[in-house]
Structure formats: structure tokens, C-alpha cells
Coordinates of C-alpha atoms in Angstrom, one line a residue:
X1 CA 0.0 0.0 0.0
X2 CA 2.7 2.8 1.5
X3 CA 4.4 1.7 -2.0
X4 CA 1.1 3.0 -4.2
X5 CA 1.2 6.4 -2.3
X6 CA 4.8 6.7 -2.8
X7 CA 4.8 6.4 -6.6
X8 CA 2.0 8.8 -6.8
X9 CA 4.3 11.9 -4.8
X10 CA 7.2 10.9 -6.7
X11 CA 5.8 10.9 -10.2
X12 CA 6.4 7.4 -10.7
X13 CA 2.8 5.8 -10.8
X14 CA 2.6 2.7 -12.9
X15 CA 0.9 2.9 -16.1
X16 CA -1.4 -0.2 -15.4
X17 CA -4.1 0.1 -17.5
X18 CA -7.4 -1.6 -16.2
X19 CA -7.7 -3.0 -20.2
X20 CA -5.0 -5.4 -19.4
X21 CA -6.0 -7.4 -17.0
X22 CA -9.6 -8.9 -16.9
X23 CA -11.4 -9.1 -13.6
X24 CA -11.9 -12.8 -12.3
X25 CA -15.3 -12.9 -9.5
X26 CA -15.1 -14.6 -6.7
X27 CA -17.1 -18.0 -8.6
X28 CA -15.0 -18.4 -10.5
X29 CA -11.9 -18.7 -9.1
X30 CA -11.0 -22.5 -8.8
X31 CA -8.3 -24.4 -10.0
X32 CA -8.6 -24.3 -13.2
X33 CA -8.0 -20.8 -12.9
X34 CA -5.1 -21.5 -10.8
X35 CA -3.1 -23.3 -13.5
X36 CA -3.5 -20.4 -15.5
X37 CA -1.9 -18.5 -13.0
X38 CA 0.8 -20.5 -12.6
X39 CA 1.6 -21.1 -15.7
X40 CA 1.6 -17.0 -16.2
X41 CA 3.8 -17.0 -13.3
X42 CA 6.2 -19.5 -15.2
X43 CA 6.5 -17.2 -18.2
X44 CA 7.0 -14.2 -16.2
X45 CA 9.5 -16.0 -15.0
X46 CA 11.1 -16.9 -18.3
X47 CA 10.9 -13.6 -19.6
X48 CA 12.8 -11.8 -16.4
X49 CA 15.6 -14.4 -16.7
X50 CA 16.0 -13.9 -20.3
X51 CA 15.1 -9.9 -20.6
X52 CA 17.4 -9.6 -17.5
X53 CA 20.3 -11.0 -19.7
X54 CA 19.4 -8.8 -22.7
X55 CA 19.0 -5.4 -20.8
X56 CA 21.9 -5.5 -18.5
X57 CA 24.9 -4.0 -20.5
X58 CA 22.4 -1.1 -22.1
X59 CA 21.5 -0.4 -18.3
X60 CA 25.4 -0.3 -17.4
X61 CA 25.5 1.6 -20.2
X62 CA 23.6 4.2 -19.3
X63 CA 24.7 4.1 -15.7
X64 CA 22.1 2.2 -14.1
X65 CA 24.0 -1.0 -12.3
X66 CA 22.6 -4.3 -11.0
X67 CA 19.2 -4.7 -13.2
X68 CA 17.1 -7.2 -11.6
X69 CA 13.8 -8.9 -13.3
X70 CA 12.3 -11.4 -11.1
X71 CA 8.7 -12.4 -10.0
X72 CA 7.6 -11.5 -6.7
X73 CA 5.0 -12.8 -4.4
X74 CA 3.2 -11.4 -1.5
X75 CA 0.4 -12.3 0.5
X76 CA -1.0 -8.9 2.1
X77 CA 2.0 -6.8 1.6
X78 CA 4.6 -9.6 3.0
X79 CA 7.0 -11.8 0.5
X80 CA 7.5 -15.0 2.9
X81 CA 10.0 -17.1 2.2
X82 CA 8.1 -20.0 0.9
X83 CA 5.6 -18.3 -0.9
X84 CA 4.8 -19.7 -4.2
X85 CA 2.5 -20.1 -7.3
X86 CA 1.0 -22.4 -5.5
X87 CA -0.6 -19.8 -3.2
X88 CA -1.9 -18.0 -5.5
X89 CA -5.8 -18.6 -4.9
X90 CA -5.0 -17.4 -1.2
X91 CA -6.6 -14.0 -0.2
X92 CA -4.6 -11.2 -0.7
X93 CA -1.9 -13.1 -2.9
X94 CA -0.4 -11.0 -5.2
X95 CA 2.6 -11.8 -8.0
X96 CA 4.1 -8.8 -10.1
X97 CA 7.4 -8.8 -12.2
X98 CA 9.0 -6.6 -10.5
X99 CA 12.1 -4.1 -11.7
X100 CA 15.1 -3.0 -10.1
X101 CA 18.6 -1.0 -10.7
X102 CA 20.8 0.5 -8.9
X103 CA 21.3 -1.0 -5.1
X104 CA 17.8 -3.0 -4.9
X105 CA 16.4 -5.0 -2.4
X106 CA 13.9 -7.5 -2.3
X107 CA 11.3 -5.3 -0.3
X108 CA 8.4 -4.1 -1.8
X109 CA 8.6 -0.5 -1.5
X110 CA 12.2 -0.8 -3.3
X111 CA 10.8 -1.7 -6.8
X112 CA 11.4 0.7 -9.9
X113 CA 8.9 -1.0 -11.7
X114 CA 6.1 -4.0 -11.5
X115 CA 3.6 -5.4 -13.7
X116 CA 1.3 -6.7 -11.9
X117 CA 0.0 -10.6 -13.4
X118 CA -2.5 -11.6 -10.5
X119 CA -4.1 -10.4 -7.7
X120 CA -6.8 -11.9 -5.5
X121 CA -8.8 -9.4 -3.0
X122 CA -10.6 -11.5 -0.5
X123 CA -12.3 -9.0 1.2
X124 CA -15.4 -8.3 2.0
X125 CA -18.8 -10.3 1.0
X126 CA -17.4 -11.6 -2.2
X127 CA -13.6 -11.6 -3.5
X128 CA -12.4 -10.3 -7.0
X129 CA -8.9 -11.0 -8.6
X130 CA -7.3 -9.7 -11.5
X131 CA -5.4 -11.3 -13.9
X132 CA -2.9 -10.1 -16.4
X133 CA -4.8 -10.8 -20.1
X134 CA -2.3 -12.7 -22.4
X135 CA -4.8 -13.3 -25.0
X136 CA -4.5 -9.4 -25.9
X137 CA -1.3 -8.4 -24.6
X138 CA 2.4 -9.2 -25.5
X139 CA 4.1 -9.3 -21.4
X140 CA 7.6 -9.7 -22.7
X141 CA 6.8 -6.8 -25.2
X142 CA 5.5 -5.1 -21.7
X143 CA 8.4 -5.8 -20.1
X144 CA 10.6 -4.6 -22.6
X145 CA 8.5 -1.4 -23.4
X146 CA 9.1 -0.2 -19.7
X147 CA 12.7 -1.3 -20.0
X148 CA 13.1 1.5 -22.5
X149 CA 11.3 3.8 -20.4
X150 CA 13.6 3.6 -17.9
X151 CA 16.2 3.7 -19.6
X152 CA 15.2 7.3 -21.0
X153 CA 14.6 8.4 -17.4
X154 CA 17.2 10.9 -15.9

């Protein structure tokens, strides 16, 4: 949450656009839905390791050291330890690639970057997730679209 407010006063508010993702009701989350997720998870996955490799020298390049791509998990704010895919139709799970430069951590608030890829809010009467939509948009072209953002940035 504290890392929402904090990209809003320092200008860097994600460009998540509600098109991309469709919203998943509470019904019909089941697990069926949760291979989808994981295998979304799997492919983010794929794409940080491989992006990670691609990006790198144009990031030292251009002064920006230690790029990082991976896919995080949370559960209500907190990445534990053993958190995986398999979580994901827990309430308040949450993965997002994340992207980092330049002395990151691990922590949440520390990301440059994220695209989000699934999110399930429990709360409440009924639950809602959301769920990145591959079947209209490219997420290694995403990935690499905010890679060049970036790398623009002062």
C-alpha cells in the first residue's frame, strides 16, 4: 500500500491500465484458474531471466548497475519465504514482475517497476482477482517497453 502512495508523490505511478487485466469474481476462481496462473507465473519468470540478460549492458550503459527482473510474491504486503505459485488462490496473494537498478532489495517499496499478473482481494462479502490478459497483450513486449522507459529516465 505505503508503495502505491509513494509512486503517486514521486511521479512514478505505474501505467497499469485496467484494459489489461480482466477481472476474475469470486465463482469463478478454482483451480482451473489456478493453473492459468501458474503457468503466467512460469512465463513471467522466463521472460525476467531472459530480458534480465538482454538489458543489463544497455542499463550499465547508461549508468544504471545491477538490473534485476524477477517475479515476486506477496500475501497482504509480506514476500515470505516460501511463498509460491501455488498460493496464488490465497486471499490477498499478489505476484508482479518486479524491476530493479541501482542498489535494490527485495522489499516491496524498493521496486522501480512491476507489472502486476495476478491479484486476488478476498475481502469483503465476495472476493475479486485480476489477472494479467495474455490473449491481448504481448508481457515480454510489456516488459521490454518499460525497459526502454527507464532507460530514458534521468
Amino acid at each position: 500500500m505505503f508503495n502505491k502512495f509513494k509512486l503517486l508523490f514521486t511521479g512514478k505511478q505505474q501505467d497499469e491500465a485496467s484494459d489489461k487485466y480482466v477481472e476474475v469474481p469470486a465463482n469463478e476462481i478454482n483451480e482451473d484458474l489456478k493453473s492459468h496462473i501458474i503457468a503466467l507465473e512460469k512465463l513471467g519468470e522466463k521472460y525476467s531471466e531472459v530480458i534480465e540478460k538482454e538489458y543489463t549492458s544497455k542499463f550499465e550503459c547508461n549508468g544504471k548497475k545491477n538490473l534485476k527482473i524477477w517475479v515476486c510474491r506477496d500475501i497482504d504486503g509480506d514476500q515470505l519465504p516460501d511463498l509460491t505459485s501455488n498460493h496464488c488462490l490465497e486471499g490477498e496473494y499478489r505476484s508482479q514482475v518486479a524491476i530493479n537498478f541501482d542498489g535494490f532489495t527485495d522489499e516491496e517499496d524498493a521496486y522501480v517497476y512491476y507489472i502486476q499478473l495476478w491479484y486476488y482481494f478476498s475481502g469483503g462479502r465476495k472476493g475479486i482477482g485480476t489477472l494479467y490478459d495474455l490473449s491481448k497483450y504481448d508481457l515480454e513486449a510489456n516488459i521490454k517497453d518499460q525497459l526502454e522507459v527507464i532507460l530514458k529516465e534521468v
